[in-house]
Coordinates of C-alpha atoms in Angstrom, one line a residue:
X7 CA 0.0 0.0 0.0
X8 CA 1.0 3.7 -0.4
X9 CA 2.0 5.7 2.6
X10 CA -1.4 7.5 2.4
X11 CA -3.3 4.2 2.4
X12 CA -1.2 2.9 5.3
X13 CA -2.0 6.0 7.3
X14 CA -5.7 6.1 6.5
X15 CA -6.1 2.3 7.2
X16 CA -4.2 2.6 10.6
X17 CA -5.4 6.0 11.9
X18 CA -9.1 6.3 10.8
X19 CA -12.2 4.4 10.8
X20 CA -13.0 5.2 7.2
X21 CA -14.5 2.5 5.0
X22 CA -13.1 1.5 1.7
X23 CA -15.2 4.0 -0.2
X24 CA -14.0 6.9 2.0
X25 CA -10.4 5.9 1.6
X26 CA -10.8 5.6 -2.1
X27 CA -12.3 9.1 -2.2
X28 CA -9.3 10.6 -0.5
X29 CA -7.0 8.7 -2.7
X30 CA -8.7 10.0 -5.7
X31 CA -8.6 13.6 -4.4
X32 CA -4.8 13.3 -3.7
X33 CA -4.3 12.1 -7.3
X34 CA -6.0 15.3 -8.8
X35 CA -5.3 17.9 -6.1
X36 CA -2.1 19.3 -7.8
X37 CA -4.6 21.2 -10.1
X38 CA -6.1 22.9 -7.1
X39 CA -2.8 23.7 -5.5
X40 CA -1.4 25.3 -8.6
X41 CA -4.6 27.4 -9.3
X42 CA -4.6 28.6 -5.7
X43 CA -0.9 29.3 -5.5
X44 CA -1.2 27.5 -2.2
X45 CA 0.0 24.4 -0.2
X46 CA -2.7 21.8 0.4
X47 CA -2.8 19.6 3.5
X48 CA -5.2 16.6 3.7
X49 CA -6.2 16.3 7.4
X50 CA -8.3 13.6 9.2
X51 CA -9.5 14.0 12.7
X52 CA -7.5 12.1 15.4
X53 CA -10.8 11.6 17.3
X54 CA -13.8 12.0 15.1
X55 CA -16.2 12.1 18.1
X56 CA -14.4 15.0 19.9
X57 CA -16.1 18.4 19.8
X58 CA -12.8 20.2 18.9
X59 CA -10.5 17.4 17.5
X60 CA -7.0 17.7 16.4
X61 CA -6.1 16.6 12.9
X62 CA -3.5 14.2 11.4
X63 CA -1.9 15.4 8.2
X64 CA -2.0 12.3 5.9
X65 CA -0.9 14.0 2.6
X66 CA 0.7 17.2 1.4
X67 CA 1.2 19.0 -1.9
X68 CA 3.0 22.3 -2.8
X69 CA 2.2 24.5 -5.7
X70 CA 4.3 24.6 -8.8
X71 CA 3.0 28.2 -9.5
X72 CA 4.1 30.0 -6.3
X73 CA 6.2 29.8 -3.1
X74 CA 5.5 27.2 -0.6
X75 CA 4.4 27.9 2.9
X76 CA 5.7 24.7 4.4
X77 CA 9.2 23.8 3.2
X78 CA 9.3 21.1 5.9
X79 CA 7.2 18.0 5.2
X80 CA 4.2 17.9 7.5
X81 CA 3.2 14.3 6.6
X82 CA 2.3 12.4 9.7
X83 CA 2.2 15.4 12.1
X84 CA -0.7 16.6 14.1
X85 CA -2.4 20.1 13.7
X86 CA -4.8 22.0 15.9
X87 CA -6.5 24.8 14.1
X88 CA -9.7 26.6 14.7
X89 CA -10.5 26.8 10.9
X90 CA -10.2 22.9 10.6
X91 CA -12.4 22.2 13.5
X92 CA -15.0 24.8 12.4
X93 CA -15.0 23.4 8.8
X94 CA -15.4 19.9 10.4
X95 CA -18.1 20.8 12.8
X96 CA -20.1 23.3 10.7
X97 CA -19.6 21.5 7.3
X98 CA -18.7 24.7 5.4
X99 CA -15.7 26.3 3.8
X100 CA -13.9 28.5 6.4
X101 CA -12.0 31.6 5.0
X102 CA -12.6 34.2 7.6
X103 CA -9.8 35.2 10.1
X104 CA -6.6 37.2 10.2
X105 CA -3.5 35.7 8.5
X106 CA -1.5 33.4 10.6
X107 CA 2.3 33.4 10.8
X108 CA 4.5 30.4 9.9
X109 CA 8.2 31.0 10.7
X110 CA 7.6 34.7 10.3
X111 CA 5.8 34.3 6.9
X112 CA 2.1 35.6 6.8
X113 CA -0.2 32.8 5.7
X114 CA -3.8 32.9 4.6
X115 CA -5.4 29.8 6.1
X116 CA -8.5 28.2 4.7
X117 CA -10.3 24.9 5.4
X118 CA -12.5 22.9 3.0
X119 CA -14.6 20.1 4.3
X120 CA -14.6 16.8 2.3
X121 CA -17.9 14.8 2.2
X122 CA -17.9 11.1 1.7
X123 CA -19.8 11.4 -1.5
X124 CA -21.4 13.8 -3.9
X125 CA -24.5 15.5 -2.3
X126 CA -23.6 18.9 -1.0
X127 CA -22.5 20.2 2.5
X128 CA -25.1 18.2 4.5
X129 CA -23.1 15.0 4.9
X130 CA -20.6 14.6 7.8
X131 CA -17.1 15.2 6.4
X132 CA -14.5 12.4 6.3
X133 CA -11.6 14.8 6.2
X134 CA -10.7 18.5 5.9
X135 CA -8.5 20.1 3.2
X136 CA -6.2 22.9 4.5
X137 CA -5.3 25.5 1.9
X138 CA -2.4 27.7 3.0
X139 CA -1.2 30.6 0.9
X140 CA 2.0 32.5 1.2
X141 CA 1.2 36.2 1.4
X142 CA 4.7 37.5 1.2
X143 CA 5.0 37.4 -2.6
X144 CA 2.7 40.1 -3.7
X145 CA 1.3 39.7 -7.2
X146 CA -0.2 42.2 -9.6
X147 CA -3.9 41.1 -10.2
X148 CA -3.3 40.1 -13.8
X149 CA -6.1 38.4 -15.9
X150 CA -4.1 35.2 -15.5
X151 CA -4.0 35.3 -11.7
X152 CA -7.7 36.4 -11.5
X153 CA -8.6 33.3 -13.8
X154 CA -6.4 31.0 -11.6
X155 CA -8.0 32.1 -8.3
X156 CA -11.5 32.1 -9.6
X157 CA -11.1 28.7 -11.0
X158 CA -9.5 27.5 -7.8
X159 CA -12.5 28.8 -5.8
X160 CA -14.8 26.9 -8.1
X161 CA -12.9 23.7 -7.6
X162 CA -12.8 24.3 -3.8
X163 CA -16.7 24.5 -3.8
X164 CA -16.7 21.3 -5.9
X165 CA -14.6 19.5 -3.3
X166 CA -16.9 20.7 -0.5
X167 CA -20.0 19.5 -2.3
X168 CA -18.5 16.1 -3.4
X169 CA -18.4 16.7 -7.1
X170 CA -14.6 16.9 -7.4
X171 CA -12.5 14.9 -8.1
X172 CA -13.7 13.2 -11.2
X173 CA -13.0 9.6 -12.2
X174 CA -9.4 8.9 -13.1
X175 CA -8.2 10.4 -16.5
X176 CA -7.1 8.1 -19.4
X177 CA -4.3 10.6 -20.4
X178 CA -0.9 9.1 -19.9
X179 CA 0.8 10.5 -16.8
X180 CA 3.7 11.9 -18.7
X181 CA 1.5 13.7 -21.1
X182 CA -1.1 15.0 -18.6
X183 CA -1.3 18.8 -19.0
X184 CA -0.8 21.0 -15.9
X185 CA -1.9 24.5 -15.1
X186 CA 1.4 26.0 -16.3
X187 CA 1.3 24.3 -19.7
X188 CA -1.8 26.3 -20.8
X189 CA -5.3 27.1 -19.6
X190 CA -8.6 28.1 -21.2
X191 CA -11.6 29.3 -19.3
X192 CA -15.0 28.5 -21.1
X193 CA -18.4 29.9 -20.1
X194 CA -21.5 27.8 -20.0
X195 CA -22.0 28.2 -23.8
X196 CA -18.5 27.0 -24.7
X197 CA -17.1 30.5 -25.4
X198 CA -13.5 31.1 -24.4
X199 CA -13.6 33.8 -21.7
X200 CA -9.8 33.6 -21.0
X201 CA -6.8 32.0 -22.7
X202 CA -3.4 32.0 -21.2
X203 CA -0.3 32.9 -23.3
X204 CA 0.9 29.2 -23.4
X205 CA -2.5 28.1 -24.5
X206 CA -2.6 30.7 -27.3
X207 CA 0.9 29.6 -28.4
X208 CA -0.2 25.9 -28.6
X209 CA -3.1 26.8 -30.8
X210 CA -1.0 28.9 -33.0
X211 CA 1.3 26.0 -33.6
X212 CA -1.9 24.1 -34.7
X213 CA -2.7 26.8 -37.2
X214 CA -5.1 29.0 -35.5
X215 CA -3.7 32.6 -35.6
X216 CA -6.8 34.4 -34.4
X217 CA -7.7 35.5 -30.9
X218 CA -9.1 32.6 -28.8
X219 CA -10.9 34.9 -26.3
X220 CA -14.5 35.5 -27.3
X221 CA -14.5 32.4 -29.7
X222 CA -16.5 29.2 -29.4
X223 CA -13.9 26.5 -28.8
X224 CA -15.8 24.0 -31.0
X225 CA -15.7 26.4 -34.0
X226 CA -12.0 26.9 -33.4
X227 CA -11.6 23.2 -33.7
X228 CA -13.8 22.9 -36.7
X229 CA -11.5 25.3 -38.4
X230 CA -8.4 23.2 -37.9
X231 CA -7.3 20.6 -40.5
X232 CA -7.3 18.0 -37.8
X233 CA -5.8 14.5 -38.5
X234 CA -7.0 11.2 -37.3
X235 CA -10.7 12.0 -36.6
X236 CA -13.6 13.9 -38.1
X237 CA -13.6 17.5 -37.0
X238 CA -17.1 17.4 -35.8
X239 CA -16.1 14.8 -33.2
X240 CA -13.6 17.4 -31.8
X241 CA -14.4 19.9 -29.1
X242 CA -13.8 19.5 -25.4
X243 CA -16.4 22.3 -24.9
X244 CA -18.7 19.3 -24.6
X245 CA -17.7 19.4 -20.9
X246 CA -19.9 22.6 -20.6
X247 CA -22.8 20.8 -22.2
X248 CA -22.6 17.3 -20.7
X249 CA -21.1 18.3 -17.4
X250 CA -18.6 15.6 -17.6
X251 CA -14.7 15.7 -17.9
X252 CA -13.5 15.5 -21.5
X253 CA -10.2 14.6 -23.0
X254 CA -9.0 15.3 -26.5
X255 CA -6.0 15.2 -28.7
X256 CA -5.4 17.6 -31.7
X257 CA -2.8 16.9 -34.4
X258 CA -2.0 19.0 -37.3
X259 CA 1.0 18.5 -39.6
X260 CA 2.9 16.6 -36.9
X261 CA 2.0 19.0 -34.0
X262 CA 0.2 17.3 -31.3
X263 CA -1.7 19.1 -28.5
X264 CA -3.4 17.3 -25.6
X265 CA -6.5 18.8 -24.0
X266 CA -8.3 18.1 -20.8
X267 CA -11.5 19.8 -19.9
X268 CA -12.9 19.9 -16.3
X269 CA -16.4 21.1 -15.9
X270 CA -17.0 23.7 -13.2
X271 CA -20.2 22.7 -11.5
X272 CA -20.4 25.1 -8.5
X273 CA -20.8 28.8 -8.2
X274 CA -23.0 31.3 -10.0
X275 CA -21.5 30.7 -13.4
X276 CA -21.0 27.2 -14.8
X277 CA -18.4 26.5 -17.4
X278 CA -15.3 24.5 -17.9
X279 CA -11.6 24.7 -17.3
X280 CA -9.4 23.4 -20.3
X281 CA -5.8 22.5 -19.6
X282 CA -3.7 22.6 -22.7
X283 CA -0.3 21.0 -23.4
X284 CA 1.8 20.8 -26.5
X285 CA 3.3 17.2 -26.5
X286 CA 4.9 17.4 -30.0
X287 CA 8.5 17.0 -28.8
X288 CA 7.5 14.3 -26.3
X289 CA 5.7 12.3 -29.1
X290 CA 8.8 12.7 -31.3
X291 CA 11.0 11.3 -28.7
X292 CA 8.6 8.4 -28.1
X293 CA 8.6 7.7 -31.8
X294 CA 12.5 7.7 -31.8
X295 CA 12.6 5.3 -28.8
X296 CA 10.1 3.0 -30.6
X297 CA 12.2 3.1 -33.7
X298 CA 15.3 2.4 -31.6
X299 CA 13.6 -0.5 -29.9
X300 CA 12.4 -2.0 -33.2
X301 CA 16.1 -1.6 -34.6
X302 CA 17.5 -3.4 -31.5
X303 CA 15.0 -6.2 -31.9
X304 CA 15.8 -6.5 -35.5
X305 CA 19.5 -6.7 -34.6
X306 CA 19.0 -9.5 -32.2
X307 CA 16.9 -11.3 -34.7
X308 CA 19.6 -11.0 -37.4
X309 CA 22.4 -12.1 -34.9
X310 CA 20.3 -15.1 -33.9
X311 CA 19.8 -16.0 -37.7
X312 CA 23.6 -15.5 -38.3
X313 CA 24.4 -17.7 -35.3
X314 CA 22.0 -20.4 -36.4
X315 CA 23.7 -20.3 -39.8
X316 CA 27.2 -20.6 -38.2
X317 CA 25.8 -23.6 -36.1
X318 CA 24.4 -25.3 -39.2
X319 CA 27.8 -24.8 -41.1
X320 CA 29.7 -26.3 -38.1
X321 CA 27.1 -29.2 -37.9
X322 CA 27.7 -29.9 -41.6
X323 CA 31.5 -29.8 -41.2
X324 CA 31.4 -32.2 -38.2
X325 CA 29.5 -34.8 -40.3
X326 CA 32.3 -34.7 -42.8
X327 CA 35.0 -35.2 -40.2
X328 CA 36.6 -38.7 -40.1
X329 CA 38.3 -38.2 -36.7
X330 CA 35.9 -38.8 -33.9
X331 CA 37.6 -36.3 -31.6
X332 CA 37.4 -33.5 -34.2
X333 CA 33.7 -34.3 -35.0
X334 CA 32.8 -34.1 -31.2
X335 CA 34.6 -30.7 -30.8
X336 CA 32.7 -29.3 -33.6
X337 CA 29.4 -30.6 -32.1
X338 CA 30.3 -28.9 -28.8
X339 CA 30.9 -25.7 -30.7
X340 CA 27.4 -26.1 -32.3
X341 CA 25.9 -26.4 -28.9
X342 CA 27.7 -23.3 -27.6
X343 CA 26.7 -21.2 -30.6
X344 CA 23.1 -22.4 -30.3
X345 CA 23.1 -21.4 -26.6
X346 CA 24.0 -17.8 -27.5
X347 CA 21.5 -17.8 -30.4
X348 CA 18.8 -18.8 -27.9
X349 CA 19.3 -15.7 -25.8
X350 CA 19.2 -13.4 -28.9
X351 CA 15.9 -15.1 -30.0
X352 CA 14.3 -14.3 -26.7
X353 CA 15.7 -10.7 -26.8
X354 CA 14.3 -10.2 -30.3
X355 CA 10.8 -10.9 -29.0
X356 CA 10.8 -8.3 -26.2
X357 CA 10.8 -4.5 -25.9
X358 CA 13.1 -4.7 -23.0
X359 CA 16.7 -5.7 -22.8
X360 CA 15.8 -8.3 -20.3
X361 CA 14.8 -11.9 -20.6
X362 CA 12.7 -14.4 -18.5
X363 CA 15.5 -16.8 -18.1
X364 CA 13.5 -19.8 -17.0
X365 CA 12.4 -20.6 -20.5
X366 CA 16.0 -20.4 -21.7
X367 CA 17.2 -22.8 -18.8
X368 CA 14.5 -25.4 -19.7
X369 CA 15.3 -25.3 -23.3
X370 CA 18.9 -25.6 -22.6
X371 CA 18.1 -28.8 -20.6
X372 CA 16.2 -30.2 -23.5
X373 CA 18.8 -29.4 -26.0
X374 CA 21.6 -30.9 -23.8
X375 CA 19.8 -34.2 -23.8
X376 CA 19.1 -34.1 -27.5
X377 CA 22.8 -33.7 -28.5
X378 CA 24.1 -36.0 -25.7
X379 CA 26.5 -38.7 -27.1
X380 CA 26.2 -41.0 -24.0
X381 CA 23.7 -43.9 -24.1
X382 CA 21.7 -42.8 -21.0
X383 CA 19.2 -40.0 -20.9
X384 CA 19.0 -38.6 -17.4
X385 CA 16.2 -36.5 -16.2
X386 CA 16.8 -32.7 -15.7
X387 CA 14.6 -30.8 -13.3
X388 CA 14.7 -27.1 -12.4
X389 CA 14.0 -26.1 -8.8
X390 CA 13.5 -22.4 -8.3
X391 CA 13.3 -19.5 -10.7
X392 CA 15.9 -17.2 -12.3
X393 CA 13.3 -14.5 -12.8
X394 CA 14.1 -11.7 -15.2
X395 CA 17.7 -11.1 -16.1
X396 CA 19.5 -8.3 -18.2
X397 CA 20.7 -9.5 -21.5
X398 CA 24.3 -8.9 -20.5
X399 CA 23.9 -11.6 -17.9
X400 CA 21.7 -14.0 -19.8
X401 CA 24.3 -14.5 -22.5
X402 CA 27.2 -15.7 -20.4
X403 CA 24.9 -17.4 -18.0
X404 CA 23.3 -19.5 -20.8
X405 CA 26.8 -20.6 -21.8
X406 CA 27.7 -21.5 -18.3
X407 CA 24.6 -23.5 -17.8
X408 CA 24.9 -25.3 -21.0
X409 CA 28.5 -26.4 -20.1
X410 CA 27.5 -27.6 -16.6
X411 CA 24.5 -29.5 -17.9
X412 CA 26.6 -31.0 -20.7
X413 CA 29.4 -31.9 -18.3
X414 CA 26.9 -33.6 -15.9
X415 CA 25.4 -35.6 -18.7
X416 CA 28.6 -36.6 -20.6
X417 CA 31.0 -37.2 -17.7
X418 CA 28.8 -37.9 -14.6
X419 CA 26.8 -40.9 -16.0
X420 CA 23.9 -39.5 -13.8
X421 CA 20.3 -40.7 -13.7
X422 CA 18.9 -37.4 -12.2
X423 CA 20.3 -33.9 -12.6
X424 CA 18.8 -31.1 -10.5
X425 CA 19.2 -27.4 -11.3
X426 CA 18.6 -25.4 -8.0
X427 CA 18.1 -21.6 -8.4
X428 CA 17.9 -19.0 -5.8
X429 CA 17.4 -15.1 -6.1
X430 CA 17.9 -12.7 -3.3
X431 CA 17.3 -9.3 -4.7
X432 CA 20.0 -8.9 -7.4
X433 CA 22.1 -11.7 -6.2
X434 CA 21.8 -15.1 -8.0
X435 CA 23.0 -18.5 -7.0
X436 CA 22.7 -21.6 -9.4
X437 CA 23.6 -25.1 -8.5
X438 CA 23.8 -28.1 -10.9
X439 CA 23.7 -31.3 -8.8
X440 CA 23.9 -34.9 -10.2
X441 CA 23.9 -38.4 -8.7
X442 CA 26.6 -39.7 -11.1
X443 CA 29.8 -41.5 -10.4
X444 CA 31.4 -38.5 -8.8
X445 CA 34.6 -36.6 -9.2
X446 CA 38.0 -38.3 -9.3
X447 CA 39.9 -38.3 -6.1
X448 CA 42.6 -36.0 -7.3
X449 CA 40.4 -33.8 -9.4
X450 CA 41.1 -30.0 -9.2
X451 CA 38.7 -27.8 -11.1
X452 CA 41.0 -24.8 -11.1
X453 CA 43.8 -26.8 -12.8
X454 CA 41.6 -28.8 -15.1
X455 CA 42.4 -28.5 -18.8
X456 CA 38.9 -29.2 -19.9
X457 CA 37.7 -26.5 -22.3
X458 CA 34.1 -26.5 -20.8
X459 CA 35.3 -25.8 -17.2
X460 CA 37.7 -23.2 -18.5
X461 CA 34.9 -21.5 -20.3
X462 CA 32.7 -21.7 -17.1
X463 CA 35.5 -20.2 -14.9
X464 CA 36.2 -17.4 -17.3
X465 CA 32.5 -16.4 -17.7
X466 CA 31.5 -16.8 -14.0
X467 CA 34.5 -15.1 -12.5
X468 CA 35.7 -12.7 -15.3
X469 CA 32.4 -11.5 -17.0
X470 CA 29.8 -12.0 -14.3
X471 CA 32.1 -11.1 -11.5
X472 CA 31.0 -14.0 -9.4
X473 CA 32.4 -17.3 -8.1
X474 CA 32.5 -20.9 -9.3
X475 CA 33.0 -24.1 -7.3
X476 CA 32.9 -27.8 -8.3
X477 CA 32.9 -30.3 -5.5
X478 CA 31.3 -33.3 -3.9
X479 CA 27.7 -32.6 -2.7
X480 CA 26.5 -32.9 0.8
X481 CA 25.8 -36.6 1.8
X482 CA 22.4 -37.7 0.5
X483 CA 20.6 -40.9 1.7
X484 CA 19.3 -41.5 -1.8
X485 CA 22.8 -41.8 -3.3
X486 CA 25.8 -44.1 -2.6
X487 CA 28.8 -42.6 -0.7
X488 CA 31.2 -40.8 -3.0
X489 CA 28.7 -40.3 -5.8
X490 CA 27.5 -37.2 -7.5
X491 CA 29.0 -33.7 -8.2
X492 CA 27.8 -30.2 -7.4
X493 CA 28.6 -27.2 -9.4
X494 CA 27.9 -23.8 -7.9
X495 CA 27.9 -20.4 -9.6
X496 CA 27.2 -17.3 -7.5
X497 CA 26.7 -13.8 -9.0
X498 CA 26.7 -11.1 -6.2
X499 CA 24.7 -8.6 -8.4
X500 CA 23.1 -9.2 -11.9
X501 CA 22.8 -5.4 -12.2
X502 CA 26.5 -4.5 -11.7
X503 CA 27.3 -6.2 -15.1
X504 CA 25.3 -3.5 -16.9
X505 CA 27.7 -0.7 -15.7

């Protein structure tokens, strides 16, 4: 759960619907903070039955449009304010009173009751929203500031009567417009009563060079050569007619502007607030990333095909060899090349440079049994999960696993091979255990001249920065004394290899 959910569950008697309502408010309240030039504190009563309760701060947001009142985080602290108690008790917005002082800074303190559901001020609040405004930075009452504060007061009324926030938006979080990106204020007929400079600039990039103020937004959209949809379906001014939040996306000659319209349902004048954001550059970068991802996947696909071609040529060459030892060496090379090709095949199917390694491990086990030259066919069973690994780890690890499985099949004469895997965060431990004839008495893996073990040591220690050990396993009642071998590879961090 989030910190807010934890605090609400442990410190209040709110039901699930009440907690969801406060969660939804916190998701949207950055809009109110920016329009108000104010800090917002979400406060719940410590004792809801008390006549004059103290309040616990369960969430906090600062404005992006003005100076903060609270540079120190108040999350989890307790407040005792007359305005909070009055709003809680009398179920009304409290704005009266002289400014208070916070560390020598004059602060206008307001309190907005939050009802459990839409339905006006009659319901008992479930929380109170404190709106604290820093009064040090004096502002000239420009049309922009007047529009901001007017819209903020409308939203505050909607919070108090339960009509705000609206259901979650479908706009991607990275593209969601904010107050500073651009803002339009519509009256109840859909006419633009105010357009911020940033909003005007966005529409000029779309091709509208006239003055937005005084024009009907739907008519402006009808005059644009929009791409991807019929013009008559455009127009977020529907928010003023349907009283529902609307979202839209306008595109002209590669210029993309995202709109979000929020109906204003309280106050003497109804209308809508339209947030405007030019996301052209963001979309261009996304397209570049998608193109890069497609190129990387295509490279992995071609590398896989080339490796499979090399493996086929080596396999063809091995069949023509008359010396058994040379033929077997070529077959081992085929297996190693195929192991690498398998990783590139998985990477070519994913948008990420990571792979779910369990599928590779299982396929390597099957491939090892298929190319085994011994008469027996032991069972190979994986216990545990590798999880998701970076491609830089998956390639050397696939080679290491292939060598260890091949070694257990070819030299161990085992009936059962177990692959134990354990992940602890970024750390990885892999153990290949067999019940075969065991290791020679004088065997030293560090001095062994076997190519497979040299490959394992080089990759495990040199490339994956881990450790490798090959020894007799712990005594097992199911096997005879002196039987079996255990190969252990430990990688302290699969992420460090990326650096």
